[in-house]
CSV table of C-alpha atoms and ligand atoms in Angstrom, one decimal:
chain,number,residue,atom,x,y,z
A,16,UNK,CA,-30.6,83.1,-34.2
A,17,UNK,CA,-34.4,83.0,-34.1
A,18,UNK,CA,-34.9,79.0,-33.6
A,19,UNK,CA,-38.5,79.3,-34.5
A,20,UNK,CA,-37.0,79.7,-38.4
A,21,UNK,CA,-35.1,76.5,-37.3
A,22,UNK,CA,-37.9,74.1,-36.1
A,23,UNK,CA,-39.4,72.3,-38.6
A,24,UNK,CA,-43.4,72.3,-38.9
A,25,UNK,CA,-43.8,68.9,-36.8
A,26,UNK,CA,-40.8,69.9,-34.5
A,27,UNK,CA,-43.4,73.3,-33.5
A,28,UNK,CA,-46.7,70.7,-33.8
A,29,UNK,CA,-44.4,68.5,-31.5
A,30,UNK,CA,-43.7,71.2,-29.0
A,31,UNK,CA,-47.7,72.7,-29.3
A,32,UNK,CA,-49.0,69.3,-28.4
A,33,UNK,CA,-46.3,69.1,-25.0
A,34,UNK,CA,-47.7,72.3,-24.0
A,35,UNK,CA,-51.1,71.2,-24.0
A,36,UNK,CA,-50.7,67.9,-22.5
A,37,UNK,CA,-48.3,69.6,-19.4
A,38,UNK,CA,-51.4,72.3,-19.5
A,39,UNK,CA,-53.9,69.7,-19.2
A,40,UNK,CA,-51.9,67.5,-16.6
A,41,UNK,CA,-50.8,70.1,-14.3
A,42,UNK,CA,-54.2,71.7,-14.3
A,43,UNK,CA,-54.9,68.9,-11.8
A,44,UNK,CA,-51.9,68.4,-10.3
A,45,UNK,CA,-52.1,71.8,-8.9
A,46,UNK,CA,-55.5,71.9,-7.9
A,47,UNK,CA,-54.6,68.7,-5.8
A,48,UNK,CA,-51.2,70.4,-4.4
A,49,UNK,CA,-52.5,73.1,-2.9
A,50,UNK,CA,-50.0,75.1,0.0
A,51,UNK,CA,-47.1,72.3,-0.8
A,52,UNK,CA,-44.1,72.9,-2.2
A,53,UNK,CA,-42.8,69.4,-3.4
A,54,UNK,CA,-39.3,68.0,-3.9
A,55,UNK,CA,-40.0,64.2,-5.3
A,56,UNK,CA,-43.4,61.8,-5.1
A,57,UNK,CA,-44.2,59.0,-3.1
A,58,UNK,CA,-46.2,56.4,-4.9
A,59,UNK,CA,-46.9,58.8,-7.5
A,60,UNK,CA,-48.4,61.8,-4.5
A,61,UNK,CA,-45.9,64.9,-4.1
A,62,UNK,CA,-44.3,65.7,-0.6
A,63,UNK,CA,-44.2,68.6,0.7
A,64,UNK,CA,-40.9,71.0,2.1
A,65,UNK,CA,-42.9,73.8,3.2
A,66,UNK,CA,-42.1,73.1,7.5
A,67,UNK,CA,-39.5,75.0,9.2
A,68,UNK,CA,-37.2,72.3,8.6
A,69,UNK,CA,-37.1,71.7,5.3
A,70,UNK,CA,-38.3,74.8,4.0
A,71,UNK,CA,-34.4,76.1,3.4
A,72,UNK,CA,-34.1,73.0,1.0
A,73,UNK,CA,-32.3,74.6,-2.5
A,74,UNK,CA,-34.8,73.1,-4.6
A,75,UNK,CA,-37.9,75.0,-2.7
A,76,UNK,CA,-37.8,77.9,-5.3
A,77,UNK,CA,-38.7,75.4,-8.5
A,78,UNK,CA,-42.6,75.0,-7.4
A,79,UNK,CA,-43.2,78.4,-7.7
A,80,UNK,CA,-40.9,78.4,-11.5
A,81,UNK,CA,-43.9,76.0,-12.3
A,82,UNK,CA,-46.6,77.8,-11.1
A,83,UNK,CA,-45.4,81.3,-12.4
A,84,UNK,CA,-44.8,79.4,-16.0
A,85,UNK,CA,-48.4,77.7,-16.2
A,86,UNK,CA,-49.5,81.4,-15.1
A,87,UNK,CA,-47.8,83.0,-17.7
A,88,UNK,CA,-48.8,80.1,-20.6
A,89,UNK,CA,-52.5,80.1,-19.2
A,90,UNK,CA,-53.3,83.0,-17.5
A,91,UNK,CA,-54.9,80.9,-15.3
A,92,UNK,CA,-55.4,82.5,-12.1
A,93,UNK,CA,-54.9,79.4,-10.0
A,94,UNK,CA,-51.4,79.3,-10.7
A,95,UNK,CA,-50.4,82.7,-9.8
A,96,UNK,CA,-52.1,82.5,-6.1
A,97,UNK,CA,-50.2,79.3,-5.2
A,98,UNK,CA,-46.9,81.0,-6.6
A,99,UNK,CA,-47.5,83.9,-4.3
A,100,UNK,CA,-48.3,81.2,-1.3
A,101,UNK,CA,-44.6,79.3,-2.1
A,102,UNK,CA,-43.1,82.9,-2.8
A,103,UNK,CA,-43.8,84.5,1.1
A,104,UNK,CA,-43.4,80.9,2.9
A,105,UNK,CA,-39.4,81.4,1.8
A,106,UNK,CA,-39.1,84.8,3.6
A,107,UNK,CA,-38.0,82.7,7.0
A,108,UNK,CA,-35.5,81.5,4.7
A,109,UNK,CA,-34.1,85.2,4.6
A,110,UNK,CA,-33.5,85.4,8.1
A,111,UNK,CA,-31.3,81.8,8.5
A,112,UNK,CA,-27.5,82.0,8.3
A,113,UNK,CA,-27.1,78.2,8.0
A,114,UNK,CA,-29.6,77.8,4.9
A,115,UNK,CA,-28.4,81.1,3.1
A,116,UNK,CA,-25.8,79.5,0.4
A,117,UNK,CA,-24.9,79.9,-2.9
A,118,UNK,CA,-28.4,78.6,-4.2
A,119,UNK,CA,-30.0,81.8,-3.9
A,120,UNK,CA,-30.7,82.2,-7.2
A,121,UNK,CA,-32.2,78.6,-7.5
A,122,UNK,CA,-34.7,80.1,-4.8
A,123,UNK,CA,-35.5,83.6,-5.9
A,124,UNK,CA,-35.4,83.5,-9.5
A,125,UNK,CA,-38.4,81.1,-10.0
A,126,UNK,CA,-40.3,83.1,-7.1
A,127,UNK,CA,-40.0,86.4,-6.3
A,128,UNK,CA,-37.9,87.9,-9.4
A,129,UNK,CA,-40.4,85.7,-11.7
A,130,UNK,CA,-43.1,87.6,-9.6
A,131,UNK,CA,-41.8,91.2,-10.2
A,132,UNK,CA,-40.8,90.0,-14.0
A,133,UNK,CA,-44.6,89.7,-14.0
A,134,UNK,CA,-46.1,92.6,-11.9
A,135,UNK,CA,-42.9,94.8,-10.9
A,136,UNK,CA,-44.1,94.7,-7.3
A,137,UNK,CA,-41.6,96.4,-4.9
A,138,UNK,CA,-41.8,93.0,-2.0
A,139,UNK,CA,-40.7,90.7,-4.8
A,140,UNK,CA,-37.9,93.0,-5.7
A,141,UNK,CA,-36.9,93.3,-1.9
A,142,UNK,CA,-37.0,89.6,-1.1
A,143,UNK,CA,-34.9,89.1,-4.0
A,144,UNK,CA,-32.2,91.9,-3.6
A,145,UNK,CA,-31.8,90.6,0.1
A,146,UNK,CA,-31.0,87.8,-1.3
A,147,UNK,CA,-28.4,88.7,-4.0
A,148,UNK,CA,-27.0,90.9,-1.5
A,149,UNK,CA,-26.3,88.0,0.8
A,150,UNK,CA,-24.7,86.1,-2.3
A,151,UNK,CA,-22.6,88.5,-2.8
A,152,UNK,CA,-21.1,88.1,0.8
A,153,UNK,CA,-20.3,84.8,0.0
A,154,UNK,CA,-17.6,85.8,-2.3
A,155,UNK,CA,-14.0,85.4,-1.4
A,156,UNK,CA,-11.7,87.9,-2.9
A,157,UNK,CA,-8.5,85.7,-2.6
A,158,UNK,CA,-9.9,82.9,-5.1
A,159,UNK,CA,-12.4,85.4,-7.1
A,160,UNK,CA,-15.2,82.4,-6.2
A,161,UNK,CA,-18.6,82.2,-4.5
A,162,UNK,CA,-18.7,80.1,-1.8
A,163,UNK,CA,-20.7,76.9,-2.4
A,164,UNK,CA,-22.3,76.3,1.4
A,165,UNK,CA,-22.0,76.8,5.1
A,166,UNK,CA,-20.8,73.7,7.5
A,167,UNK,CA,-23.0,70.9,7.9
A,168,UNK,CA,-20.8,68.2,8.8
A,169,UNK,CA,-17.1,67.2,9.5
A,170,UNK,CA,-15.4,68.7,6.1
A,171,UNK,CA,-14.4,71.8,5.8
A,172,UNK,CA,-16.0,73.7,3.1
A,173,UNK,CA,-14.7,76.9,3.6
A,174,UNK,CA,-12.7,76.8,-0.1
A,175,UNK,CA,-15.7,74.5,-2.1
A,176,UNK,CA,-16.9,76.2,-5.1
A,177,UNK,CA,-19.6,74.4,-7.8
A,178,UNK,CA,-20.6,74.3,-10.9
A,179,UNK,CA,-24.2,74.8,-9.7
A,180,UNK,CA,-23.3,78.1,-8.8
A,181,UNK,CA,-23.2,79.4,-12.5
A,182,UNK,CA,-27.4,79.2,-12.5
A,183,UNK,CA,-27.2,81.3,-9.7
A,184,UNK,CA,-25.2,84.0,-11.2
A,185,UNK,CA,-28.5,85.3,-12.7
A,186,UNK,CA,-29.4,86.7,-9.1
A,187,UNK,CA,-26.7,89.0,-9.5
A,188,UNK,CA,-27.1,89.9,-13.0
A,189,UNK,CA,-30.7,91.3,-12.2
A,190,UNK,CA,-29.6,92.8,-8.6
A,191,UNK,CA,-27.1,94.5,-10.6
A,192,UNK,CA,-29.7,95.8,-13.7
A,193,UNK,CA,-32.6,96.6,-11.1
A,194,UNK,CA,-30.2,98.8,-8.8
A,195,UNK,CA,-28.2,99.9,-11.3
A,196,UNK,CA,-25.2,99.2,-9.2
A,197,UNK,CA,-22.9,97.1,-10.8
A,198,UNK,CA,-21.1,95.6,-7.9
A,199,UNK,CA,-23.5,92.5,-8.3
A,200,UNK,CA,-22.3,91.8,-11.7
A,201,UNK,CA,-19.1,92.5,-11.5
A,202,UNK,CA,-18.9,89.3,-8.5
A,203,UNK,CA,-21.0,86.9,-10.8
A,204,UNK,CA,-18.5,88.0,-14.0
A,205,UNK,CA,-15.4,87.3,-11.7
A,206,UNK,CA,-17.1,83.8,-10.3
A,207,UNK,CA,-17.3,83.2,-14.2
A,208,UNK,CA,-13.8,84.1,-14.7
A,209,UNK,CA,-12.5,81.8,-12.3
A,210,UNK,CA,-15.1,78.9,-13.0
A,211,UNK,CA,-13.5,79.1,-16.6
A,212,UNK,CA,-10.1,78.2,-15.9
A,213,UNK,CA,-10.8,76.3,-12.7
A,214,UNK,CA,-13.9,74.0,-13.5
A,215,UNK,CA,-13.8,72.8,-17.2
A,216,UNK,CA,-11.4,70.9,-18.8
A,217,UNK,CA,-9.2,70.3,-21.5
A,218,UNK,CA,-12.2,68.1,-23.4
A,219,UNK,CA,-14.5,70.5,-22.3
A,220,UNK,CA,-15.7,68.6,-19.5
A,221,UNK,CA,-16.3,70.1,-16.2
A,222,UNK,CA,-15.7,69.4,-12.3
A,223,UNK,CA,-18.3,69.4,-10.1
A,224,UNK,CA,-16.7,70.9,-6.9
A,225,UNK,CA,-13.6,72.4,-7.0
A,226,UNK,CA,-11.4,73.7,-3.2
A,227,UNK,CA,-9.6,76.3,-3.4
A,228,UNK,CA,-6.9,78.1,-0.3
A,229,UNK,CA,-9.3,80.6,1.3
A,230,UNK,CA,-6.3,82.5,2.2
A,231,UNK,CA,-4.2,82.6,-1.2
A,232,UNK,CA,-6.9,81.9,-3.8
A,233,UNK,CA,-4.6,78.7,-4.7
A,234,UNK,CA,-7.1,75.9,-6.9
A,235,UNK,CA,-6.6,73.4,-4.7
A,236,UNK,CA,-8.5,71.1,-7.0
A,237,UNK,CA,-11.5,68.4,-7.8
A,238,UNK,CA,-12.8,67.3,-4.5
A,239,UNK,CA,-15.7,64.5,-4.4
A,240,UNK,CA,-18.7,65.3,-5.6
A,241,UNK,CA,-22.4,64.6,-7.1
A,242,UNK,CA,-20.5,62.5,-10.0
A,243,UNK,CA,-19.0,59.4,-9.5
A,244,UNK,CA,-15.7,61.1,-9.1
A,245,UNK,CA,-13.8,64.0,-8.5
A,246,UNK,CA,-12.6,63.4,-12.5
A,247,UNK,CA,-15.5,62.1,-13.9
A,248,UNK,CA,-18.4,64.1,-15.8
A,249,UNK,CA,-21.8,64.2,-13.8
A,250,UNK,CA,-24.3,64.8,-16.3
A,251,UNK,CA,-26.3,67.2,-14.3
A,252,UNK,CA,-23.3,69.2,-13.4
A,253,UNK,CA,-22.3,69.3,-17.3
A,254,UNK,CA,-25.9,70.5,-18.1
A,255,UNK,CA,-25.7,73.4,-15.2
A,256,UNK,CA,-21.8,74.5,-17.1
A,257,UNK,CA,-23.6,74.7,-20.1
A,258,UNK,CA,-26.6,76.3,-19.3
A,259,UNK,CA,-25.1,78.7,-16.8
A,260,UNK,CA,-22.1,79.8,-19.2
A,261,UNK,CA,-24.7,80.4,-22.0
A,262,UNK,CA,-26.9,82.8,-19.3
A,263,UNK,CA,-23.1,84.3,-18.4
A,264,UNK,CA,-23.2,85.4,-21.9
A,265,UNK,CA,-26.1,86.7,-22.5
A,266,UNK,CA,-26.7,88.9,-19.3
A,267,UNK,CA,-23.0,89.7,-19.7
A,268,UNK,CA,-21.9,90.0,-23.3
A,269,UNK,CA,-18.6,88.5,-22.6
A,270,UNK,CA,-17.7,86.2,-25.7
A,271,UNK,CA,-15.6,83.7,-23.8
A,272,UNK,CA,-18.6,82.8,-21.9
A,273,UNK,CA,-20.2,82.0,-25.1
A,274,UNK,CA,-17.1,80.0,-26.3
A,275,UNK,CA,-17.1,78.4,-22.9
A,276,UNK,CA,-20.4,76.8,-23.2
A,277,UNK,CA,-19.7,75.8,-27.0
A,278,UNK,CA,-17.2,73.7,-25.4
A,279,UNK,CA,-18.8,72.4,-22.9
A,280,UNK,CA,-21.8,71.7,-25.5
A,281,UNK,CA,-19.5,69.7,-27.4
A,282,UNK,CA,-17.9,67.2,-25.4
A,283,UNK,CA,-21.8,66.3,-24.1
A,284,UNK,CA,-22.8,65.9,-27.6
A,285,UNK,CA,-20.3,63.8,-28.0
A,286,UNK,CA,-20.4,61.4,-25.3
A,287,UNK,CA,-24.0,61.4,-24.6
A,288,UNK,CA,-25.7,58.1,-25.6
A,289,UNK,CA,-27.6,57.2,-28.7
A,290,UNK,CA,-30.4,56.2,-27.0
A,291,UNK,CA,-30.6,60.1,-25.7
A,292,UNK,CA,-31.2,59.1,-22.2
A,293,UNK,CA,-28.8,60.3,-20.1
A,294,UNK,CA,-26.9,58.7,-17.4
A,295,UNK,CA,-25.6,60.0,-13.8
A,296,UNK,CA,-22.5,60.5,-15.2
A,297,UNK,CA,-20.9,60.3,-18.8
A,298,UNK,CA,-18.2,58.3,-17.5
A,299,UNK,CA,-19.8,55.5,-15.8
A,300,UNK,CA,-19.5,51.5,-16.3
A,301,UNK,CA,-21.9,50.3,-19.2
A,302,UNK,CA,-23.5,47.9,-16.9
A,303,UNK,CA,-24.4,50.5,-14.8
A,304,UNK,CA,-28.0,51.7,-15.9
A,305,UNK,CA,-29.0,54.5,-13.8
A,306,UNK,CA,-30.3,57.7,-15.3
A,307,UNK,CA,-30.4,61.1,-14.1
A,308,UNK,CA,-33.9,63.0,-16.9
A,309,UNK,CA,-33.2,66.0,-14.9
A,310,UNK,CA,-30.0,66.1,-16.8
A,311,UNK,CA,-31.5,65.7,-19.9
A,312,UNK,CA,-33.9,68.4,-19.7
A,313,UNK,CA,-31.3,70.8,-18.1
A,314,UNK,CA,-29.0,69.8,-21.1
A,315,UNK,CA,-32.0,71.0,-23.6
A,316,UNK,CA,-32.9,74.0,-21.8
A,317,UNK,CA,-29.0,74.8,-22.2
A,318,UNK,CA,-28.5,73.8,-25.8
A,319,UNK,CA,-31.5,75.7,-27.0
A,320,UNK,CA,-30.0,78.9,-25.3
A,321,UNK,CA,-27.4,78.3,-26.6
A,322,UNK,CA,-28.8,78.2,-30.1
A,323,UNK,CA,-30.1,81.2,-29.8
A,324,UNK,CA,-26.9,82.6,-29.0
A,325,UNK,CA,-25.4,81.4,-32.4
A,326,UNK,CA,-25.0,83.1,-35.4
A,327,UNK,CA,-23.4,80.2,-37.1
A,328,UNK,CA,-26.7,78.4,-38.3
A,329,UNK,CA,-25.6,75.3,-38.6
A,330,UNK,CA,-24.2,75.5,-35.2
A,331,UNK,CA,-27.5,76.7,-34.2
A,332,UNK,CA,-29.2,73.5,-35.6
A,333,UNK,CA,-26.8,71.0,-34.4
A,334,UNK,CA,-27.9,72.1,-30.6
A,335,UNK,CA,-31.1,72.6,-31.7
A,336,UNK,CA,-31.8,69.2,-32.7
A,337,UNK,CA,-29.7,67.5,-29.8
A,338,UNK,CA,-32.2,69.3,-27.9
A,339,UNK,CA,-35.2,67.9,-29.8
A,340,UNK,CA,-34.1,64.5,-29.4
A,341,UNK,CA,-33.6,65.0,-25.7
A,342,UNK,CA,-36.4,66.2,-25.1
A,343,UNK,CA,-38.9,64.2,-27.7
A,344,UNK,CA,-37.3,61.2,-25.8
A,345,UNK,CA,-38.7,62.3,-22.8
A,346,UNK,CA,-41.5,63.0,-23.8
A,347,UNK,CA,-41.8,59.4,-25.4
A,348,UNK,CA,-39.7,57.4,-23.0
A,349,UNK,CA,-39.8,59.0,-19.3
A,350,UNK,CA,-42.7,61.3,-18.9
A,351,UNK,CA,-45.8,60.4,-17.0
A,352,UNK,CA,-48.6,61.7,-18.6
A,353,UNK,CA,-50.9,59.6,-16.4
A,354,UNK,CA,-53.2,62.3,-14.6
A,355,UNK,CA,-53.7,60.4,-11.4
A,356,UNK,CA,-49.9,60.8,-10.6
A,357,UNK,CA,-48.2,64.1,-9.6
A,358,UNK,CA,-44.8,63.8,-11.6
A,359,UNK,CA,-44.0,64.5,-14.8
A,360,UNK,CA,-40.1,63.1,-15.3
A,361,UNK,CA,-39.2,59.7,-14.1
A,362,UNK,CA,-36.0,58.2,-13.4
A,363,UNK,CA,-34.2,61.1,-11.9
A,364,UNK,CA,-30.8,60.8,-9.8
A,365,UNK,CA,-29.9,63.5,-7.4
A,366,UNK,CA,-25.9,62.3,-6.8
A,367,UNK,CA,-24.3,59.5,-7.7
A,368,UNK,CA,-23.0,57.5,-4.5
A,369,UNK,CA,-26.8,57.5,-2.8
A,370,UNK,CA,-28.7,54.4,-2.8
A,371,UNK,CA,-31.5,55.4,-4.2
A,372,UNK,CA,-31.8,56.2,-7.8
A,373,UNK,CA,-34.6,56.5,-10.9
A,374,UNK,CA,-37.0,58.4,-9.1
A,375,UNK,CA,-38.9,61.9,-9.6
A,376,UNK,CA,-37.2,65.4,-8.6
A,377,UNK,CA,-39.1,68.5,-9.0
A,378,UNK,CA,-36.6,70.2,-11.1
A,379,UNK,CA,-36.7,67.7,-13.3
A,380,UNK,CA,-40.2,68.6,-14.1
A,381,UNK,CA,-39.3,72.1,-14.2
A,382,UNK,CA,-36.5,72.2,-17.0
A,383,UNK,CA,-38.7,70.0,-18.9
A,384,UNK,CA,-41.5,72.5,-18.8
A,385,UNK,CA,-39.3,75.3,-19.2
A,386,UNK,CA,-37.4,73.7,-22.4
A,387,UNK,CA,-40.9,72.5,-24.2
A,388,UNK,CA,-41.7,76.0,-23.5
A,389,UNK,CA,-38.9,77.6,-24.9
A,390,UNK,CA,-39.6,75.8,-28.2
A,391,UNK,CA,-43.8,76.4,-28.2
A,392,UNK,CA,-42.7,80.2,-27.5
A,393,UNK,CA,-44.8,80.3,-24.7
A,394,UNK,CA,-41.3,80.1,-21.6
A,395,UNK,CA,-41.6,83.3,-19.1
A,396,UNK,CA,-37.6,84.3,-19.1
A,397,UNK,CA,-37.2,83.2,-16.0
A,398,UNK,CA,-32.6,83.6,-15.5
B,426,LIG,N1,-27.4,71.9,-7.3
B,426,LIG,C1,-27.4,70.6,-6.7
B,426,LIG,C2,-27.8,69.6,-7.7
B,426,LIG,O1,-27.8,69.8,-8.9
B,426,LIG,O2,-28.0,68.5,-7.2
């Protein structure tokens, strides 16, 4: 479905007057983050994970999604030569077991593949085929999963797989068109396979981690998570099942994918609050107020690619202006548009049990761009 014959005239007035105000906002913010790579702000400055140890942090690739974005909106030169500068400060990244999980795709997609999307330059495609390659070694043939992470404490994480992991499965997708070797696809279509009928649930809701026996491939089942617990519906995890299903489907062709996310679509849209801002998880106490507006923007991102994927229209439209709301209350509700701070998204939650809440992730500020984008018609395809 073309959504463009779906926005109204003030929907694409809405989404043309975003566009300029993210254009005219990060204009500055870049020109004031120069060689940084940020995760959150402090007081309203970003930090910056670009030392040897925090450079493998998962979120390191979103930066450089940004920048290649504003390049490809703008043209603006500026933004491509701090991409580049976030894109080669990951290559030690390439060379550390411990750091090399699942979340390759989080890391390379927005860099080097957005790169050679760009200017199909042979180092991009290298950094990012070493990295799909080592994804692909992560897969365990007894449970037809990628594994989630390495050890970095006391549990044992051998059998963890997570919902993440199906915005990752793009890496593989592109490995698989670029080399024309389909053994790259072929793992992310039988990660999908099993995320189907091990992640999401009878209402369509999804787990965030799920074990399985490393030895027999047994679903062991929902271990604690991100959410508030192992049975509960993190919104953020919800938003990656839909959006990752939907890109399943279109790299892949596979209707169930489709179907899948259609699901998945509809239980959020049917517990997510009238207010449209979403909270850390759909199933938490009323009185508890904390909201996650990476979730939100994720969820939009999701439900407008999944619009696309519709023939039904009116299917089509009922995403399509779930997606609108989300984002319009953003926009109105928890976006800082004042120049003089770095973020754009406010009142962000990366996991529900830490003690800190409502603050500003990078991502956050990424989907957002990315989802105004798709509607302006102006997104680089970046999964
Ligand atoms: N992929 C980790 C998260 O969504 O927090």
């Amino acid at each position: 479905m073309n959504i463009q014959t779906i926005l109204s005239a003030d929907d694409r007035d809405w989404a043309a007057g975003v566009s300029g105000k993210i254009a005219d906002k990060m204009k500055q913010v870049v020109n004031r983050s120069r060689d940084k790579i940020p995760y959150r702000t402090d007081n309203g400055v970003f930090d910056d994970c670009s030392s040897r140890e925090k450079i493998g942090w998962w979120t390191n690739g979103f930066w450089g999604g940004i920048l290649w974005q504003l390049f490809h909106a703008t043209g603006e030169e500026l933004y491509r030569e701090e991409a580049l500068k976030v894109e080669t400060k990951l290559d030690p990244v390439l060379m550390n077991y411990d750091v090399m999980d699942h979340d390759s795709g989080f890391r390379w997609l927005p860099t080097a593949v957005a790169h050679w999307r760009v200017e199909k330059n042979h180092e991009s495609e290298n950094r990012a085929l070493l990295a799909a390659a080592n994804m692909t070694g992560r897969f365990n043939l007894a449970g037809r999963f990628i594994r989630a992470w390495n050890a970095f404490d006391d549990r044992d994480r051998r059998g963890y797989a997570i919902i993440d992991c199906m915005m990752n499965l793009p890496l593989l997708y592109w490995a698989s068109r670029v080399t024309e070797d389909p053994r790259f696809a072929q793992i992310a279509m039988a990660h999908a396979d099993t995320a189907m009928k091990a992640f999401v649930r009878e209402d369509g809701s999804v787990n965030h981690i799920v074990n399985f026996n490393i030895n027999t491939g047994e679903i062991l089942g929902p271990v604690p998570g991100q959410g508030m617990n192992p049975n509960s519906s993190w919104t953020r995890g919800q938003s990656w099942g839909i959006y990752g299903f939907t890109l399943s489907f279109l790299h892949s062709g596979k209707a169930e994918y489709k179907k899948t996310a259609e699901r998945i679509a509809d239980y959020v849209l049917s517990v997510i609050p009238e207010s449209n801002l979403v909270p850390v998880d759909y199933c938490q106490p009323r009185d508890v107020l904390w909201e996650d507006s990476t979730a939100a923007a994720i969820t939009a991102c999701g439900l407008i690619e999944l619009a696309k994927c519709e023939d039904d229209a009116a299917r089509a439209k009922k995403y399509l202006d779930k997606a609108l709301a989300l984002l319009k209350t953003l926009d109105e509700k928890r976006c800082c548009w004042d120049m003089a701070r770095d973020e754009l998204l406010e009142k962000c939650t990366a996991a529900y049990h830490d003690t800190e809440h409502d603050f500003t992730i990078i991502y956050g500020d990424y989907y957002f761009i990315e989802a105004v984008y798709k509607l302006s018609g102006t997104e680089l395809f970046i999964w």
